[in-house]
PDB file of C-alpha atoms in Angstrom:
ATOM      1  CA  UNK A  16     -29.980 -35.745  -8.737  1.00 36.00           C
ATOM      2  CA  UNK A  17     -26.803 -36.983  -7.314  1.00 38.00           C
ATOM      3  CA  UNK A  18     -24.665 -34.786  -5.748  1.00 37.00           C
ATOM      4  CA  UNK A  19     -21.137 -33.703  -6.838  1.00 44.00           C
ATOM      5  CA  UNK A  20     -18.427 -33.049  -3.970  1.00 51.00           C
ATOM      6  CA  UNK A  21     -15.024 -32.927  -3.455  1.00 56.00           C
ATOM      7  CA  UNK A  22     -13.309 -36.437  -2.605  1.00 67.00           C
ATOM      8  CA  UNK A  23     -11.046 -35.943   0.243  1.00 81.00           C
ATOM      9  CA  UNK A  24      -7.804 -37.932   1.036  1.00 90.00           C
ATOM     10  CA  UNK A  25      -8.896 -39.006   4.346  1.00 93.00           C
ATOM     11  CA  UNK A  26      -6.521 -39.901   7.221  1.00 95.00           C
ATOM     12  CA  UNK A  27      -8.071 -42.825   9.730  1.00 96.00           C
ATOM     13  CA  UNK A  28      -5.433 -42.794  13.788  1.00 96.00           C
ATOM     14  CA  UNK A  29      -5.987 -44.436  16.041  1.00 96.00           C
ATOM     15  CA  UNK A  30      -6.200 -42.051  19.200  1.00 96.00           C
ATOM     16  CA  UNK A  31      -2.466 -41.520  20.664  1.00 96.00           C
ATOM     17  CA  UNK A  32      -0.982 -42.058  17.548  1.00 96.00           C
ATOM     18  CA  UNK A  33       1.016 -39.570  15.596  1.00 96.00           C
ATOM     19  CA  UNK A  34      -0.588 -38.469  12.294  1.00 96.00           C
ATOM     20  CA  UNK A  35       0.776 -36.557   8.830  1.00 96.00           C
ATOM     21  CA  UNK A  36      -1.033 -34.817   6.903  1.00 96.00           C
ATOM     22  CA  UNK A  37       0.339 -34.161   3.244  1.00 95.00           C
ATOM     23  CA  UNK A  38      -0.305 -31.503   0.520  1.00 94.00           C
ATOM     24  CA  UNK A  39       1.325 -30.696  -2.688  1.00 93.00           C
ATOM     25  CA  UNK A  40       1.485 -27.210  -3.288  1.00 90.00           C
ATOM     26  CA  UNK A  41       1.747 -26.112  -7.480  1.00 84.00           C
ATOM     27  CA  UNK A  42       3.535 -22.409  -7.314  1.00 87.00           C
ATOM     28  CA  UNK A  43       7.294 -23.033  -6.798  1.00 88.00           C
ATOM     29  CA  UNK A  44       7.187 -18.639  -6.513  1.00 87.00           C
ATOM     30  CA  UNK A  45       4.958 -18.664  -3.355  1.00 89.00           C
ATOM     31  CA  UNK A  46       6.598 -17.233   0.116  1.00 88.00           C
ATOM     32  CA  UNK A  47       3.886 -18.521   2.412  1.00 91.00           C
ATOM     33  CA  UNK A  48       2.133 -21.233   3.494  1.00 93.00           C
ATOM     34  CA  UNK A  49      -0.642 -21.625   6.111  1.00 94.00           C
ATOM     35  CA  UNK A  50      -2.380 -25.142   7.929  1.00 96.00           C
ATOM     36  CA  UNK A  51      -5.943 -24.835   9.129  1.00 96.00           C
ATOM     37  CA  UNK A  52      -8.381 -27.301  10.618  1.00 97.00           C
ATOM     38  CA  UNK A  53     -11.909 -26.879   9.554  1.00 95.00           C
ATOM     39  CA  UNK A  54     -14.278 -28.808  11.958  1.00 94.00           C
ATOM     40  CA  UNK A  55     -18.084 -29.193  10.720  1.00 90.00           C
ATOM     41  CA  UNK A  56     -19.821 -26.111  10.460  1.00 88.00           C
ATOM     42  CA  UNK A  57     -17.046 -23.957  11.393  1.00 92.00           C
ATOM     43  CA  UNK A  58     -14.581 -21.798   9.683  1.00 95.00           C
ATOM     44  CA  UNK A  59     -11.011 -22.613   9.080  1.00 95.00           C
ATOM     45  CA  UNK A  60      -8.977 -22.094  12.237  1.00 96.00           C
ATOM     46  CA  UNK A  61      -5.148 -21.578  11.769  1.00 95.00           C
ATOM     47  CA  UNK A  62      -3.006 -23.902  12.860  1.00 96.00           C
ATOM     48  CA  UNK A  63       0.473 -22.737  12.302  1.00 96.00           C
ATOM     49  CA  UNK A  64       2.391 -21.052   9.278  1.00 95.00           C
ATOM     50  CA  UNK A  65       5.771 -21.072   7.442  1.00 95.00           C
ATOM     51  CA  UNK A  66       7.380 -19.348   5.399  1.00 92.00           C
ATOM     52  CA  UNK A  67       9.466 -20.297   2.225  1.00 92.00           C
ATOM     53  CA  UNK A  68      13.425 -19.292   4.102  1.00 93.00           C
ATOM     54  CA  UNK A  69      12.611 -21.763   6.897  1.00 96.00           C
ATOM     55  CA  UNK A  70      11.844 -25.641   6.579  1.00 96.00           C
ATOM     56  CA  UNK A  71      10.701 -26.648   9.931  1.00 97.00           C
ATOM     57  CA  UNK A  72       8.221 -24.889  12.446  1.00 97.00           C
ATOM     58  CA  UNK A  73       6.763 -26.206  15.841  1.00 97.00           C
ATOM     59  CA  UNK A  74       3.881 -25.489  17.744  1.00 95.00           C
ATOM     60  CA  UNK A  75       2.111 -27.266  19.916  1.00 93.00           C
ATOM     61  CA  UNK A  76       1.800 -30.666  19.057  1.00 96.00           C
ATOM     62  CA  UNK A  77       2.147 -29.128  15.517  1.00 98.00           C
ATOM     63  CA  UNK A  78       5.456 -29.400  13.063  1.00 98.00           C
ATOM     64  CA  UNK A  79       5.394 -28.250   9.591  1.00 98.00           C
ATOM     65  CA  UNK A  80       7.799 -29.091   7.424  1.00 97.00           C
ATOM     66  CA  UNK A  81       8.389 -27.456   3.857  1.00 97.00           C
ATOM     67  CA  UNK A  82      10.055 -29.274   0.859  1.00 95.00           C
ATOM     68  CA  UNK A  83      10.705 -26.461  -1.571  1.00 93.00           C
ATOM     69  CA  UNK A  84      12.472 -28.544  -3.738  1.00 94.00           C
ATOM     70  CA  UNK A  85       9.398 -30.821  -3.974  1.00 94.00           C
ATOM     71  CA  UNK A  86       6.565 -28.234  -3.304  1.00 93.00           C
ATOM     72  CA  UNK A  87       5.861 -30.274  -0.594  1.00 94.00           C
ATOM     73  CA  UNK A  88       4.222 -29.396   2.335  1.00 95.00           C
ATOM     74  CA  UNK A  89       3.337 -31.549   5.843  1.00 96.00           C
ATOM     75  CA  UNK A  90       1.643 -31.210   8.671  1.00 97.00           C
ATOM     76  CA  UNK A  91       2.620 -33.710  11.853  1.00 98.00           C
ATOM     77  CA  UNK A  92       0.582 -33.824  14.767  1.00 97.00           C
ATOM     78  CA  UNK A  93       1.409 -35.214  17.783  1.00 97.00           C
ATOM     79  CA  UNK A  94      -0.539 -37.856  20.219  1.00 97.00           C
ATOM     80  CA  UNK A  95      -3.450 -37.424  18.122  1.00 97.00           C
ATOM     81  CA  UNK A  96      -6.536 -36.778  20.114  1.00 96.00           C
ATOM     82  CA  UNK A  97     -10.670 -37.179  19.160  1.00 95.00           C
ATOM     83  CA  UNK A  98     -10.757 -33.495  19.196  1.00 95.00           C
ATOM     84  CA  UNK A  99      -8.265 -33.479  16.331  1.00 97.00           C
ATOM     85  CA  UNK A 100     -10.775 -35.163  13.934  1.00 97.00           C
ATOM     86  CA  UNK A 101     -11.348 -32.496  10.623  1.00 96.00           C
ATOM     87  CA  UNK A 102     -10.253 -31.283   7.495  1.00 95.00           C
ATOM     88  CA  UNK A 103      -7.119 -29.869   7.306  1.00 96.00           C
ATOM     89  CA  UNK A 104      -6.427 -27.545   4.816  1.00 94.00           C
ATOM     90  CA  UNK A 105      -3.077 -26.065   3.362  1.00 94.00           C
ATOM     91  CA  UNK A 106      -2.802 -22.602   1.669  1.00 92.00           C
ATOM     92  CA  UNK A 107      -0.232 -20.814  -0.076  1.00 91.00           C
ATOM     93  CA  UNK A 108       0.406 -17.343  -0.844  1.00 86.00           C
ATOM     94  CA  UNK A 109      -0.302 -16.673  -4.621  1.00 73.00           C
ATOM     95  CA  UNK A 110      -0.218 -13.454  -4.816  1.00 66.00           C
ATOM     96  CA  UNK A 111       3.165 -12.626  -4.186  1.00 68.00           C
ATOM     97  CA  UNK A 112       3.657  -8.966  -1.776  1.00 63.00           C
ATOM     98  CA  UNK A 113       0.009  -9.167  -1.516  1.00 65.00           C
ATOM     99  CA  UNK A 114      -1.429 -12.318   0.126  1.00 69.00           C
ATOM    100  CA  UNK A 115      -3.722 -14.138  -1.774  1.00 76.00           C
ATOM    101  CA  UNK A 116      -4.112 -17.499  -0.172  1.00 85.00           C
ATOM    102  CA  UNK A 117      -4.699 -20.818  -2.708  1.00 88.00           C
ATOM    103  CA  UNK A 118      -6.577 -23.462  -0.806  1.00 90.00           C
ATOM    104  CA  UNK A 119      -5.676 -27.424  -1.369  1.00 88.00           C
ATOM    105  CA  UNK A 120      -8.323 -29.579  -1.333  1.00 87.00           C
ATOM    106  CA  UNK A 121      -8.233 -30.709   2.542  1.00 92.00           C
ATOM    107  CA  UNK A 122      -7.405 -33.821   4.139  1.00 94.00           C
ATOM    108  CA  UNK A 123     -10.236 -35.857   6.422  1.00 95.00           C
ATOM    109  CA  UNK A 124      -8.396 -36.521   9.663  1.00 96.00           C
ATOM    110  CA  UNK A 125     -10.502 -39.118  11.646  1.00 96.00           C
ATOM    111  CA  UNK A 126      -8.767 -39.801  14.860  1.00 96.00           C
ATOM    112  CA  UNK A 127     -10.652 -42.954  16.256  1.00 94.00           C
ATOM    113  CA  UNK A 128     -10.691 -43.623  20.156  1.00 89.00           C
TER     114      UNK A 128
ATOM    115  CA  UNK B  16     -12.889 -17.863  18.410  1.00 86.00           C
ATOM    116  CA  UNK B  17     -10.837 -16.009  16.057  1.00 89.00           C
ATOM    117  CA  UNK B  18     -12.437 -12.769  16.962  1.00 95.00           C
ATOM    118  CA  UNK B  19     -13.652 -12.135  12.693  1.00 97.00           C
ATOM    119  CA  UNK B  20     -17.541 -11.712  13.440  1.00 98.00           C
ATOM    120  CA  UNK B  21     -19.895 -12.197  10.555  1.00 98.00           C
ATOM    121  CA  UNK B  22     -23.785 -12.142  10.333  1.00 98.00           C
ATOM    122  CA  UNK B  23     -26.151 -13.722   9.149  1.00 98.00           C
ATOM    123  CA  UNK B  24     -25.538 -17.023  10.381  1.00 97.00           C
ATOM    124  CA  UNK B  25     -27.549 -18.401   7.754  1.00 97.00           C
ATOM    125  CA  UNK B  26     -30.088 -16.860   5.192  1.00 97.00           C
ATOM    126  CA  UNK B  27     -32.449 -18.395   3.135  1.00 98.00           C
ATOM    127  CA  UNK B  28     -33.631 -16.398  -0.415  1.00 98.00           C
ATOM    128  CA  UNK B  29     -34.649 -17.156  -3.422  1.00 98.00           C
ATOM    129  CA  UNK B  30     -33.351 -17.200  -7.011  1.00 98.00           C
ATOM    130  CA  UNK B  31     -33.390 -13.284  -8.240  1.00 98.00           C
ATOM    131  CA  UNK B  32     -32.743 -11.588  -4.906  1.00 98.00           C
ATOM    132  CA  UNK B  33     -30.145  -9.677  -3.332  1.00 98.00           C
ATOM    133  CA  UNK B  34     -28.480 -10.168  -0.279  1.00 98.00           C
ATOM    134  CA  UNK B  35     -25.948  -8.576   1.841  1.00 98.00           C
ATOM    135  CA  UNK B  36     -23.340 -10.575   4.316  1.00 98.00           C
ATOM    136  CA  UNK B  37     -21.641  -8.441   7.058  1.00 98.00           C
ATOM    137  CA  UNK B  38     -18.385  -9.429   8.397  1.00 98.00           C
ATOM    138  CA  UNK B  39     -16.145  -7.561  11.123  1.00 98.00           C
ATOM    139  CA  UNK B  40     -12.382  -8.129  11.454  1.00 98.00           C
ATOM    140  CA  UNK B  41     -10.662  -8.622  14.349  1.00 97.00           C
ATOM    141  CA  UNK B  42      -9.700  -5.799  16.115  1.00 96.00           C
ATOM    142  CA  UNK B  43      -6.563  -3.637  14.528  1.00 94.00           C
ATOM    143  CA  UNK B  44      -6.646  -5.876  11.292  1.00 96.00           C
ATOM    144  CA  UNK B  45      -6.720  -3.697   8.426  1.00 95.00           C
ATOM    145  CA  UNK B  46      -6.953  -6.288   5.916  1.00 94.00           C
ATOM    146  CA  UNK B  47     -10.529  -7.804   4.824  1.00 96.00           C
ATOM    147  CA  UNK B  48     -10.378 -10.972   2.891  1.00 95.00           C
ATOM    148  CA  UNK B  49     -14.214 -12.737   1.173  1.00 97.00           C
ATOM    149  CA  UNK B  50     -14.127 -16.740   0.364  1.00 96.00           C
ATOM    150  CA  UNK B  51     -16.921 -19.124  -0.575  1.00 96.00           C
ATOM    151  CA  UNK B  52     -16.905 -22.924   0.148  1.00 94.00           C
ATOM    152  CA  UNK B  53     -19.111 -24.967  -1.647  1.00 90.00           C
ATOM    153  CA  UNK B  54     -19.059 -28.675  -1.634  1.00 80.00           C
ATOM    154  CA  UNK B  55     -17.648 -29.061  -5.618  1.00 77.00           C
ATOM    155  CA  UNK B  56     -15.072 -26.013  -5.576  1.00 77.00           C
ATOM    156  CA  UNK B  57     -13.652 -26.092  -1.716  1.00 84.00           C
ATOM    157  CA  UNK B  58     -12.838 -22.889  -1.018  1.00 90.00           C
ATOM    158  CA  UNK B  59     -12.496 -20.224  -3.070  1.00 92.00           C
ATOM    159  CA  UNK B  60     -11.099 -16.651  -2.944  1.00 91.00           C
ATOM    160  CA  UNK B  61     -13.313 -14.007  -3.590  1.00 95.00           C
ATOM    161  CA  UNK B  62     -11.702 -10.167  -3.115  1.00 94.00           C
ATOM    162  CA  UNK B  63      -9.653  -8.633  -0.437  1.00 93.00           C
ATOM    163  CA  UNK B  64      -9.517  -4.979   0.773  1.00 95.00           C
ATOM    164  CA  UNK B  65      -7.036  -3.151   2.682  1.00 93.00           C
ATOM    165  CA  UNK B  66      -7.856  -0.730   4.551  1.00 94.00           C
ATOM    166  CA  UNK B  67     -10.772   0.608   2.585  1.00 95.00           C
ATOM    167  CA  UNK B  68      -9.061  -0.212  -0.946  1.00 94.00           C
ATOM    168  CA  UNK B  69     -10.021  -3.028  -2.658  1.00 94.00           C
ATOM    169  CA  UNK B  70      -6.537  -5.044  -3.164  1.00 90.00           C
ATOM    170  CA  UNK B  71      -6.755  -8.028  -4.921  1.00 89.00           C
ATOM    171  CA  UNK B  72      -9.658 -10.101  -6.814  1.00 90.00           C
ATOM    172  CA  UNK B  73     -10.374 -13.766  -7.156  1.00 89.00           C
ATOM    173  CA  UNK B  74     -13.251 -15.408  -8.569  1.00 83.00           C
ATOM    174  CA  UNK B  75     -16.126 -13.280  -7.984  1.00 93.00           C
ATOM    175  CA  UNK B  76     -18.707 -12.984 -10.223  1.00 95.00           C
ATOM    176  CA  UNK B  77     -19.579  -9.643 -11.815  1.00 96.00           C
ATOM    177  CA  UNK B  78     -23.363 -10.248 -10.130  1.00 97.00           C
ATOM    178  CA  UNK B  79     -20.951 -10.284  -7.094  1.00 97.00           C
ATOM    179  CA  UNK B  80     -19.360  -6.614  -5.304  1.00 97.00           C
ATOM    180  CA  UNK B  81     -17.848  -5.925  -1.417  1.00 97.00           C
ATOM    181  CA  UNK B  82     -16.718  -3.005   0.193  1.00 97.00           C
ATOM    182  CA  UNK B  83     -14.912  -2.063   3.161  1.00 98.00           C
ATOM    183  CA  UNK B  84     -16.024   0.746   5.124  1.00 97.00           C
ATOM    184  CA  UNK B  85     -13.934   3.788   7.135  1.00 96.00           C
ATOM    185  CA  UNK B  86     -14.711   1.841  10.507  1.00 96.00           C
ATOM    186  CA  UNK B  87     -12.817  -1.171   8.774  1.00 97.00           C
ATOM    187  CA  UNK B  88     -16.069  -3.567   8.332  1.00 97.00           C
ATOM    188  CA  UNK B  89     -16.761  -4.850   5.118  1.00 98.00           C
ATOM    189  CA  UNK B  90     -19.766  -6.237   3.379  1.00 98.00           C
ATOM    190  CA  UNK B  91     -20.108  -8.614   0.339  1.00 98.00           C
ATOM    191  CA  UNK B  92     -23.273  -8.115  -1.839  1.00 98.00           C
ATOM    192  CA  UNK B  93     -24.587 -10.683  -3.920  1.00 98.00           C
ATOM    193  CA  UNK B  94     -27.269  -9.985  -6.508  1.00 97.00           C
ATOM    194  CA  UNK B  95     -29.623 -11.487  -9.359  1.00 98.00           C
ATOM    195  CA  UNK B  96     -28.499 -15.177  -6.502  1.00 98.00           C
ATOM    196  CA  UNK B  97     -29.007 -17.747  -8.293  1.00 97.00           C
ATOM    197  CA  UNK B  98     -29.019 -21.604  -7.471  1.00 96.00           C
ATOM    198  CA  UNK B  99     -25.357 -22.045  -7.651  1.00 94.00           C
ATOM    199  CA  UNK B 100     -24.451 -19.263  -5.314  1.00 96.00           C
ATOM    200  CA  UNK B 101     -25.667 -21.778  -2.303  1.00 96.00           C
ATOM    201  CA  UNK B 102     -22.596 -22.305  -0.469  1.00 96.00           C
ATOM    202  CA  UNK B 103     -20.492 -20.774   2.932  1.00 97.00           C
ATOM    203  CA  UNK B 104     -19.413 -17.405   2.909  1.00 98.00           C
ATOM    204  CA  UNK B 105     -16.185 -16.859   5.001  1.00 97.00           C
ATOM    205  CA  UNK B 106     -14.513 -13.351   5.751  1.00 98.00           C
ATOM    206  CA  UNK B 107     -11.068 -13.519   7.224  1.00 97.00           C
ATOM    207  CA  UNK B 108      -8.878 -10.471   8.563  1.00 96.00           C
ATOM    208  CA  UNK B 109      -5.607 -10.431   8.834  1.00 93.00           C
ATOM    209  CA  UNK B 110      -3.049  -7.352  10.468  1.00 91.00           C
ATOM    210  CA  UNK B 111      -1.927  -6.553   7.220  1.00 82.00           C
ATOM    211  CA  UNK B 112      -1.621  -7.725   3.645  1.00 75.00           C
ATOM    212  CA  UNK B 113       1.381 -10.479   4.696  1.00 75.00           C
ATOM    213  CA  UNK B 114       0.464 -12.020   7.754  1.00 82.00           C
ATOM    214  CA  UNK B 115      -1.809 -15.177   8.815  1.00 89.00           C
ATOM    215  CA  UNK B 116      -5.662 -14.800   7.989  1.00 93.00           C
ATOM    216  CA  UNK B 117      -7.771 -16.167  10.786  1.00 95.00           C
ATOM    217  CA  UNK B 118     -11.269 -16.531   9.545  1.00 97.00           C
ATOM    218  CA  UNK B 119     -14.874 -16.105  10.670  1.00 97.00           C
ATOM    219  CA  UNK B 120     -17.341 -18.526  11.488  1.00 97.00           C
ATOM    220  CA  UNK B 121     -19.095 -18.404   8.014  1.00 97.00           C
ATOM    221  CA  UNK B 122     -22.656 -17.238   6.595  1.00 98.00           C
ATOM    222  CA  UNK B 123     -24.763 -20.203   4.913  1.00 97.00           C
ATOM    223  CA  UNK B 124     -26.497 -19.254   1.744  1.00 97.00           C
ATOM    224  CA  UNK B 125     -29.200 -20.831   0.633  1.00 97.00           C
ATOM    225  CA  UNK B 126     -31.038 -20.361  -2.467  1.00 97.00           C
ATOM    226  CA  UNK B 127     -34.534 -21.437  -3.198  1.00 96.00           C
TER     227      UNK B 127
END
């Protein structure tokens, strides 16, 4: 039978390019948010986190930026390189004092060279 | 690496059995955390323990039970598998119950 999967927004750079990666988070209570790259096969890798009393965070080559008044949630990247190419996941903390991380449903990043 | 260790890499069973996935945290987290990824649900939380206590529950199934043992390792047991229950099982640790989870590599179920 046909199988049933997720459809993922996908993202398509060009290599050098900067990318953004968007995700609409639904609990306007959560504290917490997380951005991880999944590469094929792999487990989630963390990327960088925020929480809700800040609105900007950099890393390397990483920003996140928080909208609270939009539940919005972005991930930049900067000079986008092959190696960059996965899903990108956010995650929020549900669960208030007690993590308990909600996954979106990922973003395909394809970063062609 | 994010230093969470699990094992099996993969397993292959069949409907009716029992299996056990192992997963170690990264050193001096206390906090245990169980997901499963299948291709029509994305990833999923399962349970979480702290420190030995069981914290917080997701969506696990009742055929479905973890623990976390004294030396901080925890195991997720999955019973009476059935077809469905093919998917990636991911343990993550994290220093405490508030801080970033970095995960493990995964275990791939399969079910026969």
């Amino acid at each position: 039978g046909e199988s049933v999967g997720l459809h993922l927004p996908t993202l398509s750079v060009q290599e050098g390019d900067n990318s953004i990666i968007n995700c609409a988070y639904s609990n306007s209570a959560s504290d917490y948010f997380i951005w991880y790259k999944q590469e094929s096969g792999k487990g989630p890798q963390f990327i960088i986190d925020i929480r809700s009393n800040m609105d900007k965070r950099q890393g390397q080559r990483v920003t996140v930026l928080l909208n609270k008044t939009v539940k919005h949630l972005s991930l930049q990247i900067a000079a986008t390189q092959p190696g960059d190419s996965a899903v990108y996941f956010c995650a929020e903390n549900s669960g208030g004092s007690n993590y308990k991380l909600t996954f979106g449903k990922g973003t395909l990043l394809t970063v062609n060279p | 690496d994010s230093g969470v260790t699990q094992t099996p890499k993969h397993l292959i069973t069949a409907t009716g059995q029992r299996v056990t996935l192992r997963c170690s945290p990264r050193s001096g987290d206390l906090s245990v955390y169980w997901y499963q990824q299948s291709l029509d649900q994305g990833l999923q939380f399962l349970i979480q323990y702290y420190n030995g206590e069981e914290r917080a529950k997701g969506n696990i199934l009742e055929r479905f039970s973890a623990q976390q043992f004294p030396d901080l390792h925890s195991e997720l047991n999955l019973s009476s598998l059935e077809l469905g229950d093919s998917a990636l099982y991911f343990c993550a640790s994290s220093v405490n119950t508030h801080n970033a989870q970095y995960f493990g590599p995964g275990t791939r179920l399969t079910v026969l």
